[in-house]
PDB file of C-alpha atoms and ligand atoms in Angstrom:
ATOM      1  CA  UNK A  15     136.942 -34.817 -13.746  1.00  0.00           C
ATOM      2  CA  UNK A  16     136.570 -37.343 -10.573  1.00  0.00           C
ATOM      3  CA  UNK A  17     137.166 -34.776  -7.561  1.00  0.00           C
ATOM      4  CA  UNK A  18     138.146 -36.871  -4.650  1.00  0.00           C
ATOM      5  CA  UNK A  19     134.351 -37.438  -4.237  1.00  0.00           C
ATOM      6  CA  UNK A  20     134.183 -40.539  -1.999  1.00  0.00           C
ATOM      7  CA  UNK A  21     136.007 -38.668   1.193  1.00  0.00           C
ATOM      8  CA  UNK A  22     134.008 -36.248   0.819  1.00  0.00           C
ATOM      9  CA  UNK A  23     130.357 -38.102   0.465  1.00  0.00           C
ATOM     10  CA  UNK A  24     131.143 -39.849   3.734  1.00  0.00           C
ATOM     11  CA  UNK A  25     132.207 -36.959   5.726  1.00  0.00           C
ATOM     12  CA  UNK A  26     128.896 -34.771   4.480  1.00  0.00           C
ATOM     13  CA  UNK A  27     127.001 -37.617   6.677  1.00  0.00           C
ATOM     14  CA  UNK A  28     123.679 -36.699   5.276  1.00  0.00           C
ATOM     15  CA  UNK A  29     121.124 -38.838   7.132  1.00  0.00           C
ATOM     16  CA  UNK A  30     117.523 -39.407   6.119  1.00  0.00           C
ATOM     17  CA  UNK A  31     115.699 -36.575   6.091  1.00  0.00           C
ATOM     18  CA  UNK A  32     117.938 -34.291   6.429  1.00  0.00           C
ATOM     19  CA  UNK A  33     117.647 -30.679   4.473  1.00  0.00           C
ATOM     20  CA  UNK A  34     120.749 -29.772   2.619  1.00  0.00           C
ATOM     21  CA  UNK A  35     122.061 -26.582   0.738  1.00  0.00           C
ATOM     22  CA  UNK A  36     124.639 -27.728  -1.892  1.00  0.00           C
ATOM     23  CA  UNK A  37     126.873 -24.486  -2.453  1.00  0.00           C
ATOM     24  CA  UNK A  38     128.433 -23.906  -5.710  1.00  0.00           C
ATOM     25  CA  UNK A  39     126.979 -27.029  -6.498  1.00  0.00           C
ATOM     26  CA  UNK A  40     128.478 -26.932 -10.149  1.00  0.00           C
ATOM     27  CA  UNK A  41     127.325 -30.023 -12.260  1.00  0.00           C
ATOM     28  CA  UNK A  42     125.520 -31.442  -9.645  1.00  0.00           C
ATOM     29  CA  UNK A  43     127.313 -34.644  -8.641  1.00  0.00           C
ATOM     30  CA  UNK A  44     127.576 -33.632  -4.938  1.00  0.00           C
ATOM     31  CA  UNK A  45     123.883 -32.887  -4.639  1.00  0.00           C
ATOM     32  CA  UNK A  46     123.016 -36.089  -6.495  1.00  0.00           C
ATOM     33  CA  UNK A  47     125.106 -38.022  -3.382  1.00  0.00           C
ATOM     34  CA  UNK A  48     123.491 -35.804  -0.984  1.00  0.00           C
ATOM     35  CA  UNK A  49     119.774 -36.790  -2.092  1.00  0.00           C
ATOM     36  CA  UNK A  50     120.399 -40.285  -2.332  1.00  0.00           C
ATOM     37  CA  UNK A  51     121.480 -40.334   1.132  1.00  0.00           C
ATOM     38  CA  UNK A  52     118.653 -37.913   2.260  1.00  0.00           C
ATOM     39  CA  UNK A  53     115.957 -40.134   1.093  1.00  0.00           C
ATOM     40  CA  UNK A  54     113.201 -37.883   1.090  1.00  0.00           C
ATOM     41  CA  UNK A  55     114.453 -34.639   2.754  1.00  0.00           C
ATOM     42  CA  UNK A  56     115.041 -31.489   0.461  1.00  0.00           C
ATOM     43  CA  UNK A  57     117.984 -30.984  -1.402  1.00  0.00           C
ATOM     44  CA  UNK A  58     118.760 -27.218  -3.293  1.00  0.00           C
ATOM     45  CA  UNK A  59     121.908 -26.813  -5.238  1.00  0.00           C
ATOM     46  CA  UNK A  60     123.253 -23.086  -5.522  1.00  0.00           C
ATOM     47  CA  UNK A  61     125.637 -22.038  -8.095  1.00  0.00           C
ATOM     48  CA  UNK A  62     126.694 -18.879  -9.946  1.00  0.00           C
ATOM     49  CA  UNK A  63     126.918 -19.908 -13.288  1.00  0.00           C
ATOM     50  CA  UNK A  64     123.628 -20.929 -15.012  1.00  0.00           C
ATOM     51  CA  UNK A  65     125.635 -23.047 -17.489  1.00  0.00           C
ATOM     52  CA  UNK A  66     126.596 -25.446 -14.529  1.00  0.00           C
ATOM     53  CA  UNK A  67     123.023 -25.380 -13.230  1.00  0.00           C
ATOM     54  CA  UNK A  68     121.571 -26.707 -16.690  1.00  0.00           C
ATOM     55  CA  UNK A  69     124.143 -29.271 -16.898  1.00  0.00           C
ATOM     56  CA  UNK A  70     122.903 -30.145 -13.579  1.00  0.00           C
ATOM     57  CA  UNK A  71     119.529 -29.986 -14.476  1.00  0.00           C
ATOM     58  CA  UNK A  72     119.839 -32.382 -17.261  1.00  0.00           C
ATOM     59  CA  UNK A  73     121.179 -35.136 -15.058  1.00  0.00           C
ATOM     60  CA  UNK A  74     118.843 -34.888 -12.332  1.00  0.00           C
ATOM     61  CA  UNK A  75     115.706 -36.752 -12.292  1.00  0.00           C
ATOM     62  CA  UNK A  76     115.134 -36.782  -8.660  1.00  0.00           C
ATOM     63  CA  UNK A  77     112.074 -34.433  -7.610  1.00  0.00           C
ATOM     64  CA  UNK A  78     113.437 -33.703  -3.840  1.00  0.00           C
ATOM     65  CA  UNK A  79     116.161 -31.894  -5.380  1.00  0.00           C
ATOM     66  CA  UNK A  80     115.976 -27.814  -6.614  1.00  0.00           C
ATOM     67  CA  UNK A  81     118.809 -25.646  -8.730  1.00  0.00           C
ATOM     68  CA  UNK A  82     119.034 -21.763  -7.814  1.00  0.00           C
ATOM     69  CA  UNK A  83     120.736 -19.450  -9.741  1.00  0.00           C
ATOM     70  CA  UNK A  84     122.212 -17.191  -6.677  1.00  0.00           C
ATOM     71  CA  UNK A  85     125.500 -15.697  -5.283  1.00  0.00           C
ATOM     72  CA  UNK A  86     125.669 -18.038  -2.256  1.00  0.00           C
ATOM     73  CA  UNK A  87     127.639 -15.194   0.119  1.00  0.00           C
ATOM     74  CA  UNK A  88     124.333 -13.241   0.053  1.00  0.00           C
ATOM     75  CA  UNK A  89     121.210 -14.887  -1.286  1.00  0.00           C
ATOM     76  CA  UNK A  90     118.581 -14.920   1.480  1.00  0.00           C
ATOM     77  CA  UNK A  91     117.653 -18.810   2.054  1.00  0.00           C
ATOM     78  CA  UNK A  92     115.677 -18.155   4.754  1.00  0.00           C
ATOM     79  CA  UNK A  93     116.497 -18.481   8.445  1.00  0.00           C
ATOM     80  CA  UNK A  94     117.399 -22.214   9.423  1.00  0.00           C
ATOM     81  CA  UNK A  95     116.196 -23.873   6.748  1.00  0.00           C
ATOM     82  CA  UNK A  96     118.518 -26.225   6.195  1.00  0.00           C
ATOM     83  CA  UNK A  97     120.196 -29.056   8.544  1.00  0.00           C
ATOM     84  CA  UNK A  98     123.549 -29.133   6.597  1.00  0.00           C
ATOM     85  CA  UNK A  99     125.720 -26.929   4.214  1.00  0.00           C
ATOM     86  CA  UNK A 100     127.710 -28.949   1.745  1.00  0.00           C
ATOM     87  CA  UNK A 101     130.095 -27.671  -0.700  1.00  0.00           C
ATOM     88  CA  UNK A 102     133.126 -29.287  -2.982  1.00  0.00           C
ATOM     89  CA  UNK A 103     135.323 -26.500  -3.460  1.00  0.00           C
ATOM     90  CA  UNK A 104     132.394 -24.170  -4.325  1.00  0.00           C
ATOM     91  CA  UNK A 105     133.145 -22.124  -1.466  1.00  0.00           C
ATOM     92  CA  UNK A 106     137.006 -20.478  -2.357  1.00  0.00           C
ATOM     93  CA  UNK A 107     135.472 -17.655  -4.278  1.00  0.00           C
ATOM     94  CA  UNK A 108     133.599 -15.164  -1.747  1.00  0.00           C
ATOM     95  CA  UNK A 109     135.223 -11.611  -1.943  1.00  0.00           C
ATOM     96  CA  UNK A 110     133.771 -11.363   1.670  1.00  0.00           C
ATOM     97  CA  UNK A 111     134.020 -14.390   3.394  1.00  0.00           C
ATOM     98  CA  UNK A 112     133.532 -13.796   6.907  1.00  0.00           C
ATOM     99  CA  UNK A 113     129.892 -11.895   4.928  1.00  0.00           C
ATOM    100  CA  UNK A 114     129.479 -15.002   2.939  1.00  0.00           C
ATOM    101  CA  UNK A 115     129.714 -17.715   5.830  1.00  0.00           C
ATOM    102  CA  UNK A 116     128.061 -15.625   8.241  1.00  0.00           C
ATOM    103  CA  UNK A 117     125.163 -16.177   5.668  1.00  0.00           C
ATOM    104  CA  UNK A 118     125.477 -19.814   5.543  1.00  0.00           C
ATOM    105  CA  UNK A 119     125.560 -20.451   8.866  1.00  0.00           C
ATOM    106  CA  UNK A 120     121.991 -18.169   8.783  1.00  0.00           C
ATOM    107  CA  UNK A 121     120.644 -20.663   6.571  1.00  0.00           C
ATOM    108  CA  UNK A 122     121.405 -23.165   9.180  1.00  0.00           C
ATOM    109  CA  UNK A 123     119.352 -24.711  11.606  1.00  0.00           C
ATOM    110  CA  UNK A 124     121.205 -24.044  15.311  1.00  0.00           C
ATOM    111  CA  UNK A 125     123.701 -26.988  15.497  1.00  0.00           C
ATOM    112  CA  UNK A 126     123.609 -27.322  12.002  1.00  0.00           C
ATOM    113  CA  UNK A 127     126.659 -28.331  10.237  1.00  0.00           C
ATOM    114  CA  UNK A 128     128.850 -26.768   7.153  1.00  0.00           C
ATOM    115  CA  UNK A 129     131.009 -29.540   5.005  1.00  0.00           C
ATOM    116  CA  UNK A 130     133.260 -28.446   2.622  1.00  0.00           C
ATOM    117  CA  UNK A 131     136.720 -29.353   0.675  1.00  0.00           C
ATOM    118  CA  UNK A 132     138.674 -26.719   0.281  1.00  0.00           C
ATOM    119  CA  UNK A 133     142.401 -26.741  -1.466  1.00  0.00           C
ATOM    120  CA  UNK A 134     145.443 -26.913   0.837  1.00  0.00           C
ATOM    121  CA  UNK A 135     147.898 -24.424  -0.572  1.00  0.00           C
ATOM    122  CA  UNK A 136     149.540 -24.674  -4.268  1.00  0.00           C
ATOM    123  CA  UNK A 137     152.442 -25.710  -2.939  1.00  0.00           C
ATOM    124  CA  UNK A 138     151.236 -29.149  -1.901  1.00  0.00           C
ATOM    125  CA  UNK A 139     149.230 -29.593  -5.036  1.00  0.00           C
ATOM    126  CA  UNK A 140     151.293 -30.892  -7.440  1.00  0.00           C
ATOM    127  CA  UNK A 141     148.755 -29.799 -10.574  1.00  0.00           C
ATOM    128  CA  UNK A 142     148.304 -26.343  -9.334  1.00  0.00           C
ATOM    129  CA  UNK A 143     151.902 -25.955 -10.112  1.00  0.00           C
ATOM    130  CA  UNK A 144     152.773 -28.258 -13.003  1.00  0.00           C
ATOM    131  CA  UNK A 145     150.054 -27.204 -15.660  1.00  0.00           C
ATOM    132  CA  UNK A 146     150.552 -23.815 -14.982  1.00  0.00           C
ATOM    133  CA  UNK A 147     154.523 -24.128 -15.335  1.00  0.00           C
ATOM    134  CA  UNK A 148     154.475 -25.728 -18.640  1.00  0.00           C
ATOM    135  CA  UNK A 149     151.847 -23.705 -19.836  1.00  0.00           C
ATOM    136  CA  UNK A 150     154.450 -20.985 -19.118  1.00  0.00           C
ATOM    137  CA  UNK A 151     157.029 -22.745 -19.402  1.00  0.00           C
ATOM    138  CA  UNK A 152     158.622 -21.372 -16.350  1.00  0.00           C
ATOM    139  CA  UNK A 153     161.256 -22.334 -13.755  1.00  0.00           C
ATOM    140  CA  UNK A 154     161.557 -22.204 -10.300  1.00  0.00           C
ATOM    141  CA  UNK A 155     162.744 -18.764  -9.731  1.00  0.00           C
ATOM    142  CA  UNK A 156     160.307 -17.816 -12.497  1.00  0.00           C
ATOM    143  CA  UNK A 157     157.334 -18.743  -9.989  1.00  0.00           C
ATOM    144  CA  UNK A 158     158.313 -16.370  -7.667  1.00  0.00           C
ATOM    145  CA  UNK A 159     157.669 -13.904 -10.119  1.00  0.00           C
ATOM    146  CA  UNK A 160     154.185 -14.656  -9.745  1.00  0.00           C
ATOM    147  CA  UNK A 161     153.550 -16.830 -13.182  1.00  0.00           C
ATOM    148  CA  UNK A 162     150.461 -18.124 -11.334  1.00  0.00           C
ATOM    149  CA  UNK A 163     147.246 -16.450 -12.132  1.00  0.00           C
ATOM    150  CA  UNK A 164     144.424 -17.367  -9.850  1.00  0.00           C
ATOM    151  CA  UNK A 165     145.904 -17.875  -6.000  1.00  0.00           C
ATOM    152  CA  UNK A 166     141.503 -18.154  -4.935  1.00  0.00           C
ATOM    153  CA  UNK A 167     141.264 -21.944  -5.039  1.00  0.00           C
ATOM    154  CA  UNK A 168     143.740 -21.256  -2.108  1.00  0.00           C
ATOM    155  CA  UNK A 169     142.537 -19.060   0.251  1.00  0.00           C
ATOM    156  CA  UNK A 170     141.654 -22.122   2.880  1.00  0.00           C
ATOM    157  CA  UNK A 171     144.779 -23.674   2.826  1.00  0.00           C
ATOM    158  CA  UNK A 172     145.977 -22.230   5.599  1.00  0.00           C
ATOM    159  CA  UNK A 173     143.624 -23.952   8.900  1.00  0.00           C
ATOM    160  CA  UNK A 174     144.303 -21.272  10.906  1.00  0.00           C
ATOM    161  CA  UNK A 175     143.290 -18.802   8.478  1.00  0.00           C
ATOM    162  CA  UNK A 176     140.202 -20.495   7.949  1.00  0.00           C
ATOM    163  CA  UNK A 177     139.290 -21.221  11.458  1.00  0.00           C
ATOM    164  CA  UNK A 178     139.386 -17.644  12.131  1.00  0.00           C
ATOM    165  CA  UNK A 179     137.075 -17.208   9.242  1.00  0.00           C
ATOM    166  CA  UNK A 180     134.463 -19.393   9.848  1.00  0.00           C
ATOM    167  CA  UNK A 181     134.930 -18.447  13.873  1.00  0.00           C
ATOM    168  CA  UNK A 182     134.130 -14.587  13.326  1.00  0.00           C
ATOM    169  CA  UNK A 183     131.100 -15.800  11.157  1.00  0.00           C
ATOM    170  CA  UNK A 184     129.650 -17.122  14.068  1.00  0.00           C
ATOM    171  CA  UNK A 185     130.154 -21.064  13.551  1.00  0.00           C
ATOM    172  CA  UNK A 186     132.185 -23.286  16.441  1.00  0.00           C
ATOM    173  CA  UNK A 187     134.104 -26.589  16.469  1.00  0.00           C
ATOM    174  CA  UNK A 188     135.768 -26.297  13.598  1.00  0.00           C
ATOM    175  CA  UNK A 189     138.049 -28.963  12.173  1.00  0.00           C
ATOM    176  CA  UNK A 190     139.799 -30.459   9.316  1.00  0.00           C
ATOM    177  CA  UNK A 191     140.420 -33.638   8.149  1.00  0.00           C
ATOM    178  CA  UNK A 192     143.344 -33.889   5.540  1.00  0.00           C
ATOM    179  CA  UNK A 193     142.966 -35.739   1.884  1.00  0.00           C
ATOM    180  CA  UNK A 194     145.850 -36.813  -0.208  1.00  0.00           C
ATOM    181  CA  UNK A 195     144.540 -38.408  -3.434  1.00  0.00           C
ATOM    182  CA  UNK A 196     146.036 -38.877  -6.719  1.00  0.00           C
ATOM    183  CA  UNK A 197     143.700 -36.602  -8.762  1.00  0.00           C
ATOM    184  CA  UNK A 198     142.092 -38.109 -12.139  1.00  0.00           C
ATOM    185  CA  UNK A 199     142.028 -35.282 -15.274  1.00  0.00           C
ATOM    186  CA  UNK A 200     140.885 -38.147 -17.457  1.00  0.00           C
ATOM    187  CA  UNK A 201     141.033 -41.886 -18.986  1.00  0.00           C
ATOM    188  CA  UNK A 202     143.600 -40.635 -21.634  1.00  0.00           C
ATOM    189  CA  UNK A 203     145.688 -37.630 -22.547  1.00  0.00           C
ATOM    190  CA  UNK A 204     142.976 -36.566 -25.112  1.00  0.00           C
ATOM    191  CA  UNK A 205     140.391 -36.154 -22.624  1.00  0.00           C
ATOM    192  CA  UNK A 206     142.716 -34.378 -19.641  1.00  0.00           C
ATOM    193  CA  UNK A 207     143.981 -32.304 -22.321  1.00  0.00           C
ATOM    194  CA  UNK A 208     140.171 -31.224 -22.511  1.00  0.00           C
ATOM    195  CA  UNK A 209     139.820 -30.918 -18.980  1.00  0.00           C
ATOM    196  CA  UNK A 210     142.494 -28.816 -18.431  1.00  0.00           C
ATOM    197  CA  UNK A 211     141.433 -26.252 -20.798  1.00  0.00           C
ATOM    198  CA  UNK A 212     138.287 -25.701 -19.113  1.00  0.00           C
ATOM    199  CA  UNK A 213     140.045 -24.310 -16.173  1.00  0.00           C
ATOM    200  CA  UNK A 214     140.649 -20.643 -15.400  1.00  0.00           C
ATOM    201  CA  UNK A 215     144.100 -20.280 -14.321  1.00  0.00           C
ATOM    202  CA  UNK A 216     145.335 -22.159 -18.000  1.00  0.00           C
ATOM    203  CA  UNK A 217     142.767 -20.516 -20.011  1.00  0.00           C
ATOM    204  CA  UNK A 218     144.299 -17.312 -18.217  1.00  0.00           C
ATOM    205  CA  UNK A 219     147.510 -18.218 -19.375  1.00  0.00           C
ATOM    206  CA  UNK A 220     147.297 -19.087 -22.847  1.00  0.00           C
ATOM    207  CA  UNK A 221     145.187 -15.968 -23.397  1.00  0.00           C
ATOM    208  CA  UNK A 222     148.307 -14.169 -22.936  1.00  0.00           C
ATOM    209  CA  UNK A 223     150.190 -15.945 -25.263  1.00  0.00           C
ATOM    210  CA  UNK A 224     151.665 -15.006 -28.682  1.00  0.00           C
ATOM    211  CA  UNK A 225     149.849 -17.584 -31.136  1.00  0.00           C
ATOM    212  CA  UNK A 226     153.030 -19.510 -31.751  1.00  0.00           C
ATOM    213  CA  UNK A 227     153.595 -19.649 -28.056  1.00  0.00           C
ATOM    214  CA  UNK A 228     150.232 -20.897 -26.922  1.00  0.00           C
ATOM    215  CA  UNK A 229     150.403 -23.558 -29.738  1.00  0.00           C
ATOM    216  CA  UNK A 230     153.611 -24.323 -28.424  1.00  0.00           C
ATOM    217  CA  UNK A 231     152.408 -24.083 -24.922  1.00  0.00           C
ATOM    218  CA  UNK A 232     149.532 -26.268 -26.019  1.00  0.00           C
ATOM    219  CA  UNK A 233     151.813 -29.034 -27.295  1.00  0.00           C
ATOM    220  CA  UNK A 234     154.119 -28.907 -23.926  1.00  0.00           C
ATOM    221  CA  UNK A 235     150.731 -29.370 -22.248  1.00  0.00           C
ATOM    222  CA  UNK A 236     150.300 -32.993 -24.326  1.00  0.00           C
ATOM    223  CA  UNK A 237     153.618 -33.747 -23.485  1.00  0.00           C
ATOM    224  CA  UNK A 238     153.473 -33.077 -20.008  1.00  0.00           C
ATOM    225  CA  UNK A 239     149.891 -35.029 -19.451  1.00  0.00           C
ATOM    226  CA  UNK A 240     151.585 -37.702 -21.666  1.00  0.00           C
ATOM    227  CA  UNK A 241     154.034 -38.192 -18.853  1.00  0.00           C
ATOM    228  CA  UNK A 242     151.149 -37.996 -16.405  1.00  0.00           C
ATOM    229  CA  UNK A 243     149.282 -40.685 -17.978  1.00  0.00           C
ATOM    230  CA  UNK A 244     149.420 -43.714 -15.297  1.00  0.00           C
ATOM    231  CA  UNK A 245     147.574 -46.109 -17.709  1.00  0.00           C
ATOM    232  CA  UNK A 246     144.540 -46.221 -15.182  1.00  0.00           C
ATOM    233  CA  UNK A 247     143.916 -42.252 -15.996  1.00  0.00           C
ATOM    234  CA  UNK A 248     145.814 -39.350 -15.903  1.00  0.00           C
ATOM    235  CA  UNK A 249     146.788 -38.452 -12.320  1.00  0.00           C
ATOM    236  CA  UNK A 250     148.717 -35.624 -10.504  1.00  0.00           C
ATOM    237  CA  UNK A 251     149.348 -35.545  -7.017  1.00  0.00           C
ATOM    238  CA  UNK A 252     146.487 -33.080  -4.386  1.00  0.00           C
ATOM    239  CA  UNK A 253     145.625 -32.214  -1.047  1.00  0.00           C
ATOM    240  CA  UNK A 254     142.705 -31.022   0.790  1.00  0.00           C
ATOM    241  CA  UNK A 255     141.212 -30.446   3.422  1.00  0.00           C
ATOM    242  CA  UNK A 256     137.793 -31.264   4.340  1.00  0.00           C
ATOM    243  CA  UNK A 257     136.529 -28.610   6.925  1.00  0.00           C
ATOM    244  CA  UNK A 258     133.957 -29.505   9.462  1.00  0.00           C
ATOM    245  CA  UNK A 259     131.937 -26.729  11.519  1.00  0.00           C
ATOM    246  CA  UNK A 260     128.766 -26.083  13.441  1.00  0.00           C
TER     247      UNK A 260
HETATM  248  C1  SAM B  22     135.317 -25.798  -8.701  1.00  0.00           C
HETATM  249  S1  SAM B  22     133.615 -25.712  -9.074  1.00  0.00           S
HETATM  250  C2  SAM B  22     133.002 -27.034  -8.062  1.00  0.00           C
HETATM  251  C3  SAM B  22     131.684 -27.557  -8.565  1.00  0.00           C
HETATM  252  C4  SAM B  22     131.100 -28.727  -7.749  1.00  0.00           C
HETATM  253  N1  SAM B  22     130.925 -28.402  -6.360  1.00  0.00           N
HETATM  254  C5  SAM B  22     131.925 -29.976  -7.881  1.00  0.00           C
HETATM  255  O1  SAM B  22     132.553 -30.396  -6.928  1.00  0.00           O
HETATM  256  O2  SAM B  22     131.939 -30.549  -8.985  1.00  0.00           O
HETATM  257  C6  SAM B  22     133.086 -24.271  -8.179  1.00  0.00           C
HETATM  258  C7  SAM B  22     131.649 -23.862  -8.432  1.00  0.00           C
HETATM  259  O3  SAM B  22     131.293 -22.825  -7.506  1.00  0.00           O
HETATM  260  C8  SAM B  22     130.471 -21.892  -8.175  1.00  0.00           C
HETATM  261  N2  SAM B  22     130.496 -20.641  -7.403  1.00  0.00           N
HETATM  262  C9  SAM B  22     131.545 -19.799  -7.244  1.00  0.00           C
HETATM  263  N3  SAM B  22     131.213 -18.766  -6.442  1.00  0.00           N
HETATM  264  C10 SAM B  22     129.924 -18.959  -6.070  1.00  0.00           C
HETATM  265  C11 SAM B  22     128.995 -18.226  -5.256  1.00  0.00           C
HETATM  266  N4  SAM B  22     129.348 -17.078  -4.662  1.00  0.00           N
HETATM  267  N5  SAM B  22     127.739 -18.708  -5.108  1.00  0.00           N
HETATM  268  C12 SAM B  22     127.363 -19.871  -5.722  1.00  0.00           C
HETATM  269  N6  SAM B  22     128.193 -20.590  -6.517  1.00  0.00           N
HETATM  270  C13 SAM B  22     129.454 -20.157  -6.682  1.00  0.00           C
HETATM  271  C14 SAM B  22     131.054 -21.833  -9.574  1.00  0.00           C
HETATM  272  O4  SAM B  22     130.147 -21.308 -10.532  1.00  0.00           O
HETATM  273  C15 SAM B  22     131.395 -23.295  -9.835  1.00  0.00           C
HETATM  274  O5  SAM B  22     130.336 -24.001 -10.439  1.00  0.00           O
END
């Protein structure tokens, strides 16, 4: 899956020697982009799930960069040893998060800065409500009802909300810069279909099926990314928000 990468690459602004933390760095693409742009300054990647971190692993050749297995809200990095703190919506999942940022900004250099996309809320997302729905096959008044499993990819949507976060963690001039993108699940339904199944809040869902219902669910889901399919890819509507702080 393409996540809205190019926004976000330009508004990391890693420069040349620059020493950047990649958190929840996931298959790696992010930190990849990061090095290149950091020519020879160090580049970690952190992430939970030592899966991701071996699928990173594999498609990294470049010796500046490191993978650590570590829970980013409290693994000691060391005390300003990094110049920026990127992260693609690896950041959504902290039980604590004033705890967790507060450690971030720790593993910043003073005037450091944080750079990370973060969901706006389900509402505006247009495949944080779709998939979901069909998967249920729910209606409108249904959703109030709380069909949806998993409301953590949200928790930033709100700026306020997160400004006050990142605020009591000790970080300053925060802002966000909004991204509306048509978001790519694949080149064909085949492959979204795929792609769609590796994420929690569906996986969630059909697990709580009868069989007959999640096969049916499972062919409503074809269906559905059928109608999605633009012929360049299949595409649902998004919005983020890229959030800046130092
Ligand atoms: C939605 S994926 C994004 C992956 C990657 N940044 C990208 O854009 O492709 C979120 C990633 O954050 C990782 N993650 C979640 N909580 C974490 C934590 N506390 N510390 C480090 N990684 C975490 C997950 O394992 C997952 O790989």
């Amino acid at each position: 899956m393409r996540f809205l990468q190019g926004r976000f690459r330009a508004a990391c602004g890693v420069r040349a020697g620059d020493r950047v933390l990649d958190v929840g760095c996931g298959g790696g693409q992010t930190t990849r982009e990061a090095a290149a742009d950091a020519g020879r300054g160090r580049v970690v990647g952190v992430d939970v799930s030592e899966q991701m971190l071996e699928h990173a692993r594999r498609r990294t050749a470049e010796e500046h960069i490191s993978y650590l297995l570590a829970d980013a809200a409290t693994y000691d990095f060391g005390e300003a040893a990094f110049d920026v703190c990127i992260s693609r919506f690896g950041v959504m999942f902290f039980a604590d998060p004033v705890g967790a940022f507060g450690n971030l900004r720790r593993a910043l250099r003073p005037r450091g800065r944080l750079v990370a996309m973060v969901w706006q809320p389900r509402a505006e997302n247009e495949w944080a409500q779709v998939i979901p729905a069909t998967i249920a096959r729910t209606t409108e008044s249904d959703r109030a009802d709380g069909v949806f499993r998993d409301e953590s990819p949200f928790v930033f949507g709100d700026p306020e909300v997160t400004r006050g976060i990142l605020m009591s963690a000790g970080f300053g001039e925060v802002t966000f810069a909004e991204v509306r993108e048509r978001l790519y699940y694949g080149p064909d339904v085949e492959t979204a279909y795929e792609n769609v199944l590796q994420l929690r809040e569906p996986l969630a869902l059909l697990a709580e099926l009868t069989p007959a219902d999640a096969d049916r669910a499972r062919a409503d889901l074809r269906a559905m990314l059928a109608a999605h399919d633009s012929g360049d890819g299949v595409l649902f509507d998004s919005a983020a928000w890229i959030v800046t702080a130092s």
